[in-house]
Amino acid sequence: MHVLRNKLILWYSLVSVLCILTINIFLNIYLDKAFRKYAIEQREQQIEKIIHQVNDLYDEETGQYDPTGLNIIGNAALQNGIIIHVQTRARGLNWDIRTHNPLECQNVIQHKKAIMKQESYNIQGRYEERRIDLTNDGIIVGILTVGYYGPYSFNKSEVQLLKTLNCIILIFGLLFLAVSVLIGTLIARHITEPVNKAIAAVNRIAEKEYGIQTNLNNNTLETANLIQAINHMSLALKKEEQQKRQITADVAHELRTPLCNLQSHIEAMIDGIWEPSKTRLESCHTEILRLNKIVDQLRELHLIENDEDYLNKEEFEFSFLCQEIFNEFSLKAKEKEISLQMKMPKDSTIFADRNRIKQCMVNLISNGVWYTPEHGAVEVSLIKKAEETVITVADTGPGIAKEELQNIFERFYRTDKSRNQRTGGMGLGLSITKAIIEAHGGSISVRSQLGKGTEFVITLKGC
Ligand code: ADP
């Protein structure tokens, strides 16, 4: 397994080396070409100059070239690596630098050969000669033969310049490589730092350290999103863990009271302290029923939240369902002189699980009837919108305090703890209602004002 940081540095360096090599090769090719052209041009200019100078030495009267002048021109040309030989047409003069300065001629050519062999591996150089006609007033009066190391040759200063340029290119290349590796290291660190932080955070979460938050000073969108997602997951897991613990504690708490009652009653009867009368046995039976109800409701909640095929959707008239529930509650409502009202359009069909929606409405209407004082009202309304159906259950009860509102959908939450004993309300009704509505892909919210009443709003999408 390779470390991401090292891998990134390696790849970055490799790309840099490739770039440097390519630039170097192109620069070398270009320089080589430019220098070759320059050397040839220089040589041609020198030959032109020699022709001119030799022509100037021609004496029309004698038809000869001045040998002293030729000696000077010949030695000067030799310094530039050019060997000259001058011959008059009438063959009266046959001047050759090789006869006047043979050793130097040999040295110059050898030296050029050595330099060029060292500098240019791919060029097969050799001594070349060229014959040029010398003219006077348009008439050929002599022949100049120039010899040189071809196809081109460099002198000492040109070789030195070439070496310096190559050295500069190499130094710049190395400098560029060092800077590339440095930048590569910084980039690698910039990328790997959040990844390492994310790994550390995920490992801690895996060790059940829920809720931890990772800080990151990184302005890269993807890495910031990654850390944000991990932080979000960590908080969600913490919340879930807390809920799990809370549920366990709540279930234990809710079961303890009826179980303790049962235990004490039965023990008292076994010990003979109590006679097993019908009333006492009925009291035990009530506690057993209550325990059963809690277990059933918890099981139902589990099913709604976890079974995808739990719903059995159909089209039905919501106003009929509402009327059905009103009939069931009519006696209770009459006792408290509470009016049950319905506000619905002519067509109130919805597509949902009728039994489950009935369960929700029973929970909400029974709460409304229970909490609303005498002469109050409970109203159910339905509004159909383009994309959603909104069902409202409003009452004129005492309302719910602001600080309690966020908790009423929690399992076993009751604002009035004594309701448990009096009515059997276990604080599970609204949890079940919320779970059913969410299983339909909808949502439920509550609005309440102390002293004025409470309103539950169900929004069903595409139903
Ligand atoms: P319960 O079975 O105890 O009624 P619910 O889950 O139905 O449990 O309700 C939870 C709590 O929310 C109730 O104990 C009550 O305090 C509050 N509540 C629910 N509906 C109303 C309402 N219409 N008016 C006032 N309080 C309400």
mmCIF file of N, CA and C and ligand atoms in Angstrom, residues 367-368 371 395 399-400 408 413-416 419 425-431 454 456, ligand 1:
data_model
loop_
_atom_site.group_PDB
_atom_site.id
_atom_site.type_symbol
_atom_site.label_atom_id
_atom_site.label_comp_id
_atom_site.label_asym_id
_atom_site.label_seq_id
_atom_site.Cartn_x
_atom_site.Cartn_y
_atom_site.Cartn_z
ATOM 1 N N ASN A 367 -57.510 13.379 21.270
ATOM 2 C CA ASN A 367 -56.767 14.368 22.067
ATOM 3 C C ASN A 367 -57.551 15.679 22.133
ATOM 4 N N GLY A 368 -58.079 16.095 20.944
ATOM 5 C CA GLY A 368 -58.841 17.346 20.891
ATOM 6 C C GLY A 368 -60.036 17.303 21.822
ATOM 7 N N TYR A 371 -58.817 17.245 25.576
ATOM 8 C CA TYR A 371 -58.255 18.468 26.150
ATOM 9 C C TYR A 371 -59.186 19.684 26.088
ATOM 10 N N ASP A 395 -58.483 22.552 17.783
ATOM 11 C CA ASP A 395 -59.407 22.542 18.928
ATOM 12 C C ASP A 395 -59.317 23.846 19.684
ATOM 13 N N GLY A 399 -54.279 24.612 24.898
ATOM 14 C CA GLY A 399 -53.033 24.884 24.156
ATOM 15 C C GLY A 399 -51.833 24.210 24.819
ATOM 16 N N ILE A 400 -50.705 24.271 24.158
ATOM 17 C CA ILE A 400 -49.487 23.622 24.671
ATOM 18 C C ILE A 400 -48.408 24.702 24.798
ATOM 19 N N ILE A 408 -43.651 16.996 21.929
ATOM 20 C CA ILE A 408 -44.885 16.203 22.012
ATOM 21 C C ILE A 408 -44.925 15.014 21.044
ATOM 22 N N TYR A 413 -43.931 11.023 25.650
ATOM 23 C CA TYR A 413 -43.956 12.395 26.179
ATOM 24 C C TYR A 413 -45.385 12.823 26.468
ATOM 25 N N ARG A 414 -45.571 13.294 27.693
ATOM 26 C CA ARG A 414 -46.895 13.797 28.079
ATOM 27 C C ARG A 414 -46.709 15.103 28.834
ATOM 28 N N THR A 415 -47.514 16.099 28.494
ATOM 29 C CA THR A 415 -47.383 17.361 29.243
ATOM 30 C C THR A 415 -48.059 17.195 30.605
ATOM 31 N N ASP A 416 -49.134 16.406 30.599
ATOM 32 C CA ASP A 416 -49.862 16.173 31.853
ATOM 33 C C ASP A 416 -49.587 14.733 32.271
ATOM 34 N N ARG A 419 -52.269 12.141 33.276
ATOM 35 C CA ARG A 419 -53.243 11.587 32.313
ATOM 36 C C ARG A 419 -53.074 10.075 32.192
ATOM 37 N N GLY A 425 -53.631 7.184 28.646
ATOM 38 C CA GLY A 425 -52.791 7.832 27.630
ATOM 39 C C GLY A 425 -51.328 7.563 27.934
ATOM 40 N N MET A 426 -50.593 7.027 26.940
ATOM 41 C CA MET A 426 -49.214 6.624 27.236
ATOM 42 C C MET A 426 -48.166 7.471 26.535
ATOM 43 N N GLY A 427 -48.617 8.525 25.889
ATOM 44 C CA GLY A 427 -47.660 9.401 25.190
ATOM 45 C C GLY A 427 -47.094 8.765 23.942
ATOM 46 N N LEU A 428 -47.809 7.798 23.371
ATOM 47 C CA LEU A 428 -47.323 7.148 22.142
ATOM 48 C C LEU A 428 -48.177 7.529 20.929
ATOM 49 N N GLY A 429 -49.367 8.105 21.197
ATOM 50 C CA GLY A 429 -50.313 8.413 20.115
ATOM 51 C C GLY A 429 -49.712 9.317 19.042
ATOM 52 N N LEU A 430 -49.093 10.436 19.450
ATOM 53 C CA LEU A 430 -48.550 11.379 18.468
ATOM 54 C C LEU A 430 -47.309 10.809 17.760
ATOM 55 N N SER A 431 -46.512 9.967 18.494
ATOM 56 C CA SER A 431 -45.338 9.326 17.856
ATOM 57 C C SER A 431 -45.809 8.423 16.731
ATOM 58 N N THR A 454 -55.143 24.383 20.011
ATOM 59 C CA THR A 454 -54.030 23.730 19.324
ATOM 60 C C THR A 454 -54.466 23.324 17.930
ATOM 61 N N PHE A 456 -53.137 20.864 14.658
ATOM 62 C CA PHE A 456 -52.186 19.938 14.031
ATOM 63 C C PHE A 456 -52.380 20.002 12.524
HETATM 64 P P1 ADP B 1 -51.321 10.609 24.945
HETATM 65 O O1 ADP B 1 -51.605 9.201 24.623
HETATM 66 O O2 ADP B 1 -50.773 10.848 26.304
HETATM 67 O O3 ADP B 1 -52.415 11.539 24.568
HETATM 68 P P2 ADP B 1 -50.044 11.727 22.707
HETATM 69 O O4 ADP B 1 -48.797 11.298 22.060
HETATM 70 O O5 ADP B 1 -51.283 11.635 21.924
HETATM 71 O O6 ADP B 1 -50.093 10.955 24.064
HETATM 72 O O7 ADP B 1 -49.846 13.216 23.187
HETATM 73 C C1 ADP B 1 -48.666 13.617 23.799
HETATM 74 C C2 ADP B 1 -48.892 14.822 24.671
HETATM 75 O O8 ADP B 1 -49.169 15.968 23.862
HETATM 76 C C3 ADP B 1 -50.093 14.707 25.532
HETATM 77 O O9 ADP B 1 -49.755 14.084 26.756
HETATM 78 C C4 ADP B 1 -50.487 16.136 25.732
HETATM 79 O O10 ADP B 1 -49.729 16.659 26.787
HETATM 80 C C5 ADP B 1 -50.093 16.827 24.474
HETATM 81 N N1 ADP B 1 -51.255 17.018 23.592
HETATM 82 C C6 ADP B 1 -51.570 16.279 22.508
HETATM 83 N N2 ADP B 1 -52.654 16.770 21.877
HETATM 84 C C7 ADP B 1 -53.036 17.876 22.570
HETATM 85 C C8 ADP B 1 -54.085 18.841 22.427
HETATM 86 N N3 ADP B 1 -54.971 18.764 21.433
HETATM 87 N N4 ADP B 1 -54.148 19.864 23.325
HETATM 88 C C9 ADP B 1 -53.231 19.950 24.308
HETATM 89 N N5 ADP B 1 -52.221 19.070 24.509
HETATM 90 C C10 ADP B 1 -52.132 18.040 23.664
#
